[in-house]
Short mmCIF file of C-alpha atoms and ligand atoms in Angstrom, two decimals:
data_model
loop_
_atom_site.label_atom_id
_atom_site.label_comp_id
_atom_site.label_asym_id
_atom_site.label_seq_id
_atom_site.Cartn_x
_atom_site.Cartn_y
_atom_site.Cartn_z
CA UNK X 1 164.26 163.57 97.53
CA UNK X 2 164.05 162.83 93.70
CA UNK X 3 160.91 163.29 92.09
CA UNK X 4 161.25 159.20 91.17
CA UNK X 5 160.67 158.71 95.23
CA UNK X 6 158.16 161.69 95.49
CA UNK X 7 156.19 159.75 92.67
CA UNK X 8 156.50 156.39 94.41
CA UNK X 9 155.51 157.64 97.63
CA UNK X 10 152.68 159.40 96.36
CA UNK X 11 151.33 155.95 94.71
CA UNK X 12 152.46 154.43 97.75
CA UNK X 13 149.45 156.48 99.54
CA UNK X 14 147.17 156.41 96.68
CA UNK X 15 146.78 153.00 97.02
CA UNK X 16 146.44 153.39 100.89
CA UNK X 17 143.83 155.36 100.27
CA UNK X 18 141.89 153.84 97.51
CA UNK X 19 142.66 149.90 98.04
CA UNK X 20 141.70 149.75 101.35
CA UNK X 21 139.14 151.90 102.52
CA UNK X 22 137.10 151.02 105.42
CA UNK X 23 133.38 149.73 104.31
CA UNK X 24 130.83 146.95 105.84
CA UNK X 25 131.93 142.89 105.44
CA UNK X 26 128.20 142.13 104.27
CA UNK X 27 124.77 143.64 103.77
CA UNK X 28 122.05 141.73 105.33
CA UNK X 29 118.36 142.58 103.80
CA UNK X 30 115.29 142.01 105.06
CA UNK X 31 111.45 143.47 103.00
CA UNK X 32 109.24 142.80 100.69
CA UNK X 33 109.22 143.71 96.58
CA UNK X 34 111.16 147.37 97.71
CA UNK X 35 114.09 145.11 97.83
CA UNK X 36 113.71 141.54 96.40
CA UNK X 37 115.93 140.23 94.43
CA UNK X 38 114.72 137.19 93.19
CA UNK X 39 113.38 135.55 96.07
CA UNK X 40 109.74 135.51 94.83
CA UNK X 41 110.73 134.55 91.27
CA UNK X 42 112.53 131.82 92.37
CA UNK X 43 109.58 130.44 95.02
CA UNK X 44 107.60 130.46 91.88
CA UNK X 45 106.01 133.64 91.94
CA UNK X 46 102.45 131.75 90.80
CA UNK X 47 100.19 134.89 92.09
CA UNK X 48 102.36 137.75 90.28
CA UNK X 49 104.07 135.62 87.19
CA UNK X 50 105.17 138.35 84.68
CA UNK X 51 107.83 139.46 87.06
CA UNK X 52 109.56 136.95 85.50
CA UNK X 53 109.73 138.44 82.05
CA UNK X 54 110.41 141.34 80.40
CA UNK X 55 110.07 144.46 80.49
CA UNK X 56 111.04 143.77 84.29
CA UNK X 57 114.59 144.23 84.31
CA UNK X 58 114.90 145.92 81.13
CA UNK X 59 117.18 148.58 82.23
CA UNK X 60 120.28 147.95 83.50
CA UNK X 61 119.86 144.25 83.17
CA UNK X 62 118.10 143.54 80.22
CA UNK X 63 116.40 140.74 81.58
CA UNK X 64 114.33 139.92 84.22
CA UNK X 65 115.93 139.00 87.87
CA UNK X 66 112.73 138.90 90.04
CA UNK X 67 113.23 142.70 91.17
CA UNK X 68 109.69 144.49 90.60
CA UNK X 69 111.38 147.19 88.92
CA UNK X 70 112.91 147.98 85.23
CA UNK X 71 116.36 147.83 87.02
CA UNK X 72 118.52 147.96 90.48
CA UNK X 73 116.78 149.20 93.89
CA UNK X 74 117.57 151.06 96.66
CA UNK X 75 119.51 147.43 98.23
CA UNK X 76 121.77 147.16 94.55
CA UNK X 77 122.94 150.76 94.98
CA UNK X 78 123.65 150.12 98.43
CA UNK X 79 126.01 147.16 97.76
CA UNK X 80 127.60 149.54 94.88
CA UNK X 81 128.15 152.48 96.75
CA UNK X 82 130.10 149.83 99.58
CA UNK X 83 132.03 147.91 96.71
CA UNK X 84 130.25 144.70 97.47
CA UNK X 85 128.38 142.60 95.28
CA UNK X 86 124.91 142.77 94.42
CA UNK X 87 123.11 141.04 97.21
CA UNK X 88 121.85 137.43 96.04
CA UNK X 89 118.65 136.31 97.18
CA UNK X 90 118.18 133.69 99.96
CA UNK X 91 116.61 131.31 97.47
CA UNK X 92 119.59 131.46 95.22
CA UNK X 93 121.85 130.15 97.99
CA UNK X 94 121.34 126.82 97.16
CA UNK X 95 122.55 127.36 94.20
CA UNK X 96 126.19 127.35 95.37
CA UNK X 97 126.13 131.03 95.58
CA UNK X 98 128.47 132.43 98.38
CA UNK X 99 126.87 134.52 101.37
CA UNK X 100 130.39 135.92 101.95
CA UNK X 101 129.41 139.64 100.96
CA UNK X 102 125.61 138.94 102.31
CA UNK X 103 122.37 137.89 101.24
CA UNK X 104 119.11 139.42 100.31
CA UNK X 105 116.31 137.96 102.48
CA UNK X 106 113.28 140.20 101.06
CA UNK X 107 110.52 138.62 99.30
CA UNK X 108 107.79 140.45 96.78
CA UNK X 109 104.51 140.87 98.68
CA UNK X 110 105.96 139.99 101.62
CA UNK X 111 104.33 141.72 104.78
CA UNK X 112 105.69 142.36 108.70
CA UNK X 113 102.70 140.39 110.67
CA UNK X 114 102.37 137.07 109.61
CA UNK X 115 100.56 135.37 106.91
CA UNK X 116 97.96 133.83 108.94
CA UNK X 117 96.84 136.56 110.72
CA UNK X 118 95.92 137.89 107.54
CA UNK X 119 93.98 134.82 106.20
CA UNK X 120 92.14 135.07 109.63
CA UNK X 121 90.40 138.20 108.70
CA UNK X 122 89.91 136.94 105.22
CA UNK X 123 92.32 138.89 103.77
CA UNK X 124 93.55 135.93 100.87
CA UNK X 125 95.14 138.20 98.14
CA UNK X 126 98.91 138.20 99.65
CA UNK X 127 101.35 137.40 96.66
CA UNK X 128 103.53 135.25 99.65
CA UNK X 129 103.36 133.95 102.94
CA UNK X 130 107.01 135.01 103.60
CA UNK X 131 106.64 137.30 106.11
CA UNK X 132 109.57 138.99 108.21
CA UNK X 133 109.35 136.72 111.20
CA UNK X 134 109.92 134.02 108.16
CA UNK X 135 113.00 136.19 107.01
CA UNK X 136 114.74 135.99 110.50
CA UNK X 137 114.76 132.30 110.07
CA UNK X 138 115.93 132.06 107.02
CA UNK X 139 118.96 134.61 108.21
CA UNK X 140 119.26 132.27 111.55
CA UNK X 141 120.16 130.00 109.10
CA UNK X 142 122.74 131.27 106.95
CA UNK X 143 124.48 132.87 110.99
CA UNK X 144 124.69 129.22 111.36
CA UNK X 145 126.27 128.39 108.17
CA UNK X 146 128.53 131.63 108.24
CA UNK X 147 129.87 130.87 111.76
CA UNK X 148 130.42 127.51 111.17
CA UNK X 149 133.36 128.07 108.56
CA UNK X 150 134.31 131.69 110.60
CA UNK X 151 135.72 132.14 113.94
CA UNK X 152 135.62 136.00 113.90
CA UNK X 153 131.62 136.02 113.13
CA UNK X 154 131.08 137.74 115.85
CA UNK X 155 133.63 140.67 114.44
CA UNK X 156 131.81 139.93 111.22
CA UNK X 157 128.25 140.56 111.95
CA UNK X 158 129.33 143.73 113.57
CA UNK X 159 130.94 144.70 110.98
CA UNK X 160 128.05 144.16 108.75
CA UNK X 161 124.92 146.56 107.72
CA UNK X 162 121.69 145.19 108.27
CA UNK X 163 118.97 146.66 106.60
CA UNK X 164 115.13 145.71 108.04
CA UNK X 165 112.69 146.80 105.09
CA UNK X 166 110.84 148.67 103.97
CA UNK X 167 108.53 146.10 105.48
CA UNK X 168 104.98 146.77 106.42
CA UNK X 169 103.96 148.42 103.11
CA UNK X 170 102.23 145.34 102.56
CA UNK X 171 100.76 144.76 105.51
CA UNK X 172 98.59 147.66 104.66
CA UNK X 173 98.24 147.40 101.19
CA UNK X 174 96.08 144.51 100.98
CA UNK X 175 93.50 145.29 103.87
CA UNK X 176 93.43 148.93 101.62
CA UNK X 177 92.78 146.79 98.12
CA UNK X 178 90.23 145.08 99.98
CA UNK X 179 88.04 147.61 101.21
CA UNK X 180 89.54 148.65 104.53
CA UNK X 181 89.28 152.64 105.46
CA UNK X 182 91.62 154.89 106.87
CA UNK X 183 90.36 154.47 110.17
CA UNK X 184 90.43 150.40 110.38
CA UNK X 185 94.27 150.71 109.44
CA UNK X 186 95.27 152.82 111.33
CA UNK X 187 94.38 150.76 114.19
CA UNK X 188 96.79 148.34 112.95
CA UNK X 189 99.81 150.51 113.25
CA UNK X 190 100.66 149.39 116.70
CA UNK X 191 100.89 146.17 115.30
CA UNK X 192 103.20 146.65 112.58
CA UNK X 193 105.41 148.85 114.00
CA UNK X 194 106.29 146.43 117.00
CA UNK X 195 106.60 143.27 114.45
CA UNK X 196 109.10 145.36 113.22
CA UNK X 197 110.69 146.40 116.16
CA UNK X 198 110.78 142.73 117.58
CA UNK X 199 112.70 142.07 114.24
CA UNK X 200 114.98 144.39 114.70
CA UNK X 201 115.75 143.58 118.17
CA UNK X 202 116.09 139.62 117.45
CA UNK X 203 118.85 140.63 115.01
CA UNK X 204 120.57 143.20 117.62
CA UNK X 205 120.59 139.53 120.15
CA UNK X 206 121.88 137.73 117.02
CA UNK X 207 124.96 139.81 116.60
CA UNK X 208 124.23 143.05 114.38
CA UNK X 209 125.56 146.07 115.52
CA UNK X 210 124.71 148.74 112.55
CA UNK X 211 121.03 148.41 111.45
CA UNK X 212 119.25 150.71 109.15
CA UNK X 213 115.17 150.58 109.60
CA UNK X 214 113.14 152.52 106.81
CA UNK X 215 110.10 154.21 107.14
CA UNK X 216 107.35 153.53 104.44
CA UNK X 217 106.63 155.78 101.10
CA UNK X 218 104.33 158.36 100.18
CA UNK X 219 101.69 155.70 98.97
CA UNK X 220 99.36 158.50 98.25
CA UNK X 221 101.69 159.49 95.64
CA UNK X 222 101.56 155.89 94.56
CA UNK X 223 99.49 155.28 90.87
CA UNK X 224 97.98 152.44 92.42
CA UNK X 225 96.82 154.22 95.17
CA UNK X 226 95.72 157.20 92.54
CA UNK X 227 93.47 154.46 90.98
CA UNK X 228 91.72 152.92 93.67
CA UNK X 229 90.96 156.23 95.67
CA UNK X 230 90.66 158.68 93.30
CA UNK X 231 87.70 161.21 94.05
CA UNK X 232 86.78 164.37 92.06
CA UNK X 233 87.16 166.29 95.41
CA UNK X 234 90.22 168.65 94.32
CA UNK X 235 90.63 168.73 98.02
CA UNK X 236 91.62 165.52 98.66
CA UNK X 237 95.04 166.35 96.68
CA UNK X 238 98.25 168.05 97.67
CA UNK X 239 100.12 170.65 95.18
CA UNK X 240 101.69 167.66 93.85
CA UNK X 241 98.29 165.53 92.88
CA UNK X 242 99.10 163.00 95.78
CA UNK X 243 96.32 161.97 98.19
CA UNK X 244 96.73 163.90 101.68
CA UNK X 245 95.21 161.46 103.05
CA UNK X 246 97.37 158.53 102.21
CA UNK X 247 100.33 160.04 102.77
CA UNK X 248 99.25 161.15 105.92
CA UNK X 249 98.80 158.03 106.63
CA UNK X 250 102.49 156.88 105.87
CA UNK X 251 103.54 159.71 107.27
CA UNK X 252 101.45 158.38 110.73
CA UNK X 253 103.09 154.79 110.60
CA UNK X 254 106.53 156.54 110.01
CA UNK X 255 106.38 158.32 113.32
CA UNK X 256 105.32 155.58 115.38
CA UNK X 257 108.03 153.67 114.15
CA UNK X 258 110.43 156.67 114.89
CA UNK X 259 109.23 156.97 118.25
CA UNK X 260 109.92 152.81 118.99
CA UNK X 261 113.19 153.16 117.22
CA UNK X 262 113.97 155.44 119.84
CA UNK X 263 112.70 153.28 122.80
CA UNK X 264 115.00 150.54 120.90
CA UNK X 265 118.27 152.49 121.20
CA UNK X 266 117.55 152.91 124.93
CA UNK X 267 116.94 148.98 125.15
CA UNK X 268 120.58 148.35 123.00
CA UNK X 269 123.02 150.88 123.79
CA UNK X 270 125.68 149.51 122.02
CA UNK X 271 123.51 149.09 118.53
CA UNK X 272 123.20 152.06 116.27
CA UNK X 273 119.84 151.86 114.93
CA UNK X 274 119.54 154.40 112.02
CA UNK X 275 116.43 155.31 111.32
CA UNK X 276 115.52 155.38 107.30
CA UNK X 277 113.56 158.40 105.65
CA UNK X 278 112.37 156.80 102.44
CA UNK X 279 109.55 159.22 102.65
CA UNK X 280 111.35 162.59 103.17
CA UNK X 281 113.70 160.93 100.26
CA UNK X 282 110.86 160.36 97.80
CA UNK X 283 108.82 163.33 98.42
CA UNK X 284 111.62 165.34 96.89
CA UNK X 285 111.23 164.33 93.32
CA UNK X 286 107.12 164.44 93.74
CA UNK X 287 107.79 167.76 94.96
CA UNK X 288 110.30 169.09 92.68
CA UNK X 289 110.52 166.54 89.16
CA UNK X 290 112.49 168.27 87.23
CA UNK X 291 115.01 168.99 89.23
CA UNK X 292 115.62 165.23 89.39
CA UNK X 293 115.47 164.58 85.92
CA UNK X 294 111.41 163.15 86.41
CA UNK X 295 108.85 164.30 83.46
CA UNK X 296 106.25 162.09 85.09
CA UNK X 297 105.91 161.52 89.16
CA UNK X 298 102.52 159.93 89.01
CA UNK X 299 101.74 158.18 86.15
CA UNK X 300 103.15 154.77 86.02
CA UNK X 301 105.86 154.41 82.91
CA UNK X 302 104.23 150.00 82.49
CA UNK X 303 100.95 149.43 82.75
CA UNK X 304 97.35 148.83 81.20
CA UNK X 305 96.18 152.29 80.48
CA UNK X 306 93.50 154.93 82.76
CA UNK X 307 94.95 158.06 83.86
CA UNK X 308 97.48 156.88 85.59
CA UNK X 309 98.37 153.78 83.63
CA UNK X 310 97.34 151.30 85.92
CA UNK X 311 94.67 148.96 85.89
CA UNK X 312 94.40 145.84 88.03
CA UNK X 313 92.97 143.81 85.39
CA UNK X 314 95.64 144.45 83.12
CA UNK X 315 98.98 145.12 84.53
CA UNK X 316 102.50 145.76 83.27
CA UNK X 317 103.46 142.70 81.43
CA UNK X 318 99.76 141.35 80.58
CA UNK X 319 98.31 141.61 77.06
CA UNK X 320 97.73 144.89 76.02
CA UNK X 321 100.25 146.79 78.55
CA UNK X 322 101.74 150.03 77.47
CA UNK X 323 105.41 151.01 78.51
CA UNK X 324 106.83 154.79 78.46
CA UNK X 325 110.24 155.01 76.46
CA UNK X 326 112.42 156.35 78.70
CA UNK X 327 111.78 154.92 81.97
CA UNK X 328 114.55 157.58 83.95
CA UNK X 329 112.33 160.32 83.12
CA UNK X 330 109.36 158.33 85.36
CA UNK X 331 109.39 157.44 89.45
CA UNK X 332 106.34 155.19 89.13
CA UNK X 333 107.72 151.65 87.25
CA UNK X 334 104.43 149.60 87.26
CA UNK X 335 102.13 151.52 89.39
CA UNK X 336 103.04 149.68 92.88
CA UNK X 337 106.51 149.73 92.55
CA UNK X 338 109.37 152.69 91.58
CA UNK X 339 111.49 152.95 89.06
CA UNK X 340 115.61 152.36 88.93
CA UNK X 341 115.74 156.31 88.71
CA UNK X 342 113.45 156.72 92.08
CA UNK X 343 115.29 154.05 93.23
CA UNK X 344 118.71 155.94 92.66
CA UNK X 345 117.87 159.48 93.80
CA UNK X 346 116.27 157.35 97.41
CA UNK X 347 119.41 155.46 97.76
CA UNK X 348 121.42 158.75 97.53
CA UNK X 349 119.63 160.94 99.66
CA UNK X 350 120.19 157.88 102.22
CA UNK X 351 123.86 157.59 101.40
CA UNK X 352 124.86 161.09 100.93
CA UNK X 353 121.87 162.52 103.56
CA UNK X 354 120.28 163.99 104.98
CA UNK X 355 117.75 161.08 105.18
CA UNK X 356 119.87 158.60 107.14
CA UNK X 357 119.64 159.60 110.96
CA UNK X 358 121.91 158.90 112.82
CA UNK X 359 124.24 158.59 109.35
CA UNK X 360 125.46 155.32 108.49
CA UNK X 361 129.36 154.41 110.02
CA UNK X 362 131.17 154.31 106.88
CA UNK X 363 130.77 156.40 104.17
CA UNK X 364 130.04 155.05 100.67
CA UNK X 365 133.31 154.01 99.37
CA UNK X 366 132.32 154.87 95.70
CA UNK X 367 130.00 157.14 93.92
CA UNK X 368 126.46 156.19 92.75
C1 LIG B 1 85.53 135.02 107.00
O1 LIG B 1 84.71 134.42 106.03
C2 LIG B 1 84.00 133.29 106.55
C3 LIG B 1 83.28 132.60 105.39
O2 LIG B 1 82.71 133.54 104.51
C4 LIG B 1 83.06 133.78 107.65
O3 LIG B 1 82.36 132.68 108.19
C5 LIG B 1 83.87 134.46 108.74
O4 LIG B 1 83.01 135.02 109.72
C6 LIG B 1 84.74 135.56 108.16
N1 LIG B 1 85.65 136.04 109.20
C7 LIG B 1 85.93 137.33 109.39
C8 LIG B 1 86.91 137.65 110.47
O5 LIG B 1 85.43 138.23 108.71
C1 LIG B 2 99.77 130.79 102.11
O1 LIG B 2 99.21 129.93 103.09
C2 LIG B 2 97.84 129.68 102.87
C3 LIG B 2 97.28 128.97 104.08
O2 LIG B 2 98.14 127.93 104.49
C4 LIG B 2 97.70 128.89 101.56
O3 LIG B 2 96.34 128.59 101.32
C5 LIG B 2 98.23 129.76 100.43
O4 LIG B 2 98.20 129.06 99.22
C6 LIG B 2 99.64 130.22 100.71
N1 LIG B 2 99.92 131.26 99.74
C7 LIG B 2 101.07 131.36 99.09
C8 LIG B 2 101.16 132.46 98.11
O5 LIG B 2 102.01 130.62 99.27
C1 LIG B 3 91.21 147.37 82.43
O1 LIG B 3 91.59 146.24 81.70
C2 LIG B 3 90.53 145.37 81.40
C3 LIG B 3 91.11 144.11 80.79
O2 LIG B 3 91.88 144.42 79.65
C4 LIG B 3 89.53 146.10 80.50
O3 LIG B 3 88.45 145.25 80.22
C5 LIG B 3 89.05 147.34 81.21
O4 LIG B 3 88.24 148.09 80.36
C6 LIG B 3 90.22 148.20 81.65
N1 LIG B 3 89.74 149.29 82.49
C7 LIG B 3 90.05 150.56 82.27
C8 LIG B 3 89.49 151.54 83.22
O5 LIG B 3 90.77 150.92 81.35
#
């Protein structure tokens, strides 16, 4: 054979291999600000407004999209590591924005249990009443739409990743900003991990096959947290200056939802239900910063000053907020919510593993 065929034949497979590899039809997302991308900016966002401005979105973007971050999240990389678009939000639909490669359901402040049964124990300080069981309609929607113009939806949705949080965060956050203790929330659990579950499961009888469900983060870790509960007891602090206590307690609502995900998979055989470490993913860079490129793991890089640069009475984006230079070398974007560069070395310890389990079907089709 001349080297003229050997070459030809050799691009011949090169393009085999790198034109058509095999990756998901869609990403369908479901959470609250972990993984919004514009849904609360665009319903107005009238009880957190300076999401809308910068320096939201300054990295990567350069102008604010609605994500509570300086850049992409977990979700973006996601849709970049599959070749796909970034996801666009529900709201933006309207717009004449195609669904094609999926859409981003999450919503800032959003929380798994409804709104109302938060407003019945006088718990008014949620930033939205979107809650998950609100999400599922709005994706019972778009099914409709996408089936109408498809006949292999069916072989799309299965073909498609569907990704159910982080959710629940929330749900716990505000009781916590309010006063509740360890103790009362913990009693909620139960609650929150089934919403979840019943989610999930209402998306498995919808058509999704592949669906990823992530655990909650290291909130003790979290500046906001930091703030609120700080204590002088040294004790109540790991090696890594995060509350024990709080993280316990993520790491309590992370194994109840394990242990349903596993009752789940019994329920729907034929789904593969991957359970999500976002915790085990985080707590590497809180554990070892450096190594991940981090000169700061608690102290938020946008916010109104304290030790930890937050202060609820002056936030990232108010008058008199401070931000850090270089926002890669922080995890901790505005004291509630991470940075692009958490965001990134999550995403990849997802994609790559180990935090995935079982792993996701198809492997990234491109480097992050
Ligand atoms: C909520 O607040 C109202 C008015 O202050 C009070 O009457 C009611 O008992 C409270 N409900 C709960 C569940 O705390
Ligand atoms: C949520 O619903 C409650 C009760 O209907 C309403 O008072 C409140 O304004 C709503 N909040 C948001 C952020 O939409
Ligand atoms: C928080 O911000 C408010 C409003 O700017 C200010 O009055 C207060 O002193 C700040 N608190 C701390 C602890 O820095």
């Amino acid at each position: 054979m001349s080297i003229f065929m050997k070459t030809i034949i050799f691009i011949y497979f090169l393009s085999l291999v790198s034109c058509h590899p095999q990756s998901y039809n869609a990403i369908f997302s479901f959470g609250d600000s972990l993984a919004d991308t514009g849904n609360f900016l665009l319903s107005g966002a009238m009880t957190f407004p300076v999401i809308g401005k910068l320096p939201y979105g300054e990295t990567f973007f350069k102008h604010a999209t609605g994500r509570c971050s300086n850049g992409r999240l977990i979700v973006d990389f996601f849709a970049e590591a599959y070749g796909l678009p970034l996801l666009p939000p529900y709201l933006a639909l309207k717009k004449g924005i195609k669904a094609e490669n999926g859409v981003n359901f999450a919503t800032a402040g959003a929380t798994a249990i409804s709104a109302e049964y938060f407003y019945s124990k006088n718990i008014t300080i949620l930033w939205t009443n979107v809650s998950l069981t609100h999400q599922l309609g709005w994706f019972q929607q778009v099914k409709a739409n996408i089936c109408a113009i498809r006949k292999d939806c069916r072989e799309y949705l299965k073909k498609s990743l569907f990704i159910v949080g982080e959710i629940g965060g929330n749900d716990y956050n505000y009781p916590y900003f309010v006063g509740g203790s360890i103790k009362q929330l913990k009693a909620l659990v139960p609650a929150v991990v089934e919403t979840i579950i019943e989610a999930t499961s209402v998306l498995i009888e919808e058509g999704a096959v592949e669906l990823v469900v992530p655990g909650n983060l290291p909130i003790g870790c979290s500046a906001v947290y930091l703030t609120l509960f700080g204590t002088p007891n040294k004790d109540a602090y790991d090696k890594n200056g995060c509350l024990k206590a709080y993280n316990a307690f993520s790491k309590y609502h992370n194994a109840k939802l394990k242990l349903a995900i596993e009752d789940l998979r019994k329920e729907y055989p034929q789904a593969k239900i991957i359970y999500a470490d976002y915790y085990g993913a985080a707590k590497r860079f809180y554990h070892a910063p450096k190594h991940y490129g981090f000169s700061n793991t608690l102290v938020a890089c946008c916010g109104g000053g304290g030790p930890y640069n937050f202060n609820n009475s002056a936030r990232c984006g108010h008058i008199g907020y401070k931000a850090c230079l270089d926002a890669s070398k922080f995890t901790n974007w505005d004291g509630i919510h991470l940075t692009e560069a958490a965001y990134y070395h999550i995403a990849k310890g997802l994609l790559d593993g180990p935090f995935t389990s079982p792993p996701l079907t198809f492997p990234p089709i491109k480097q992050i």
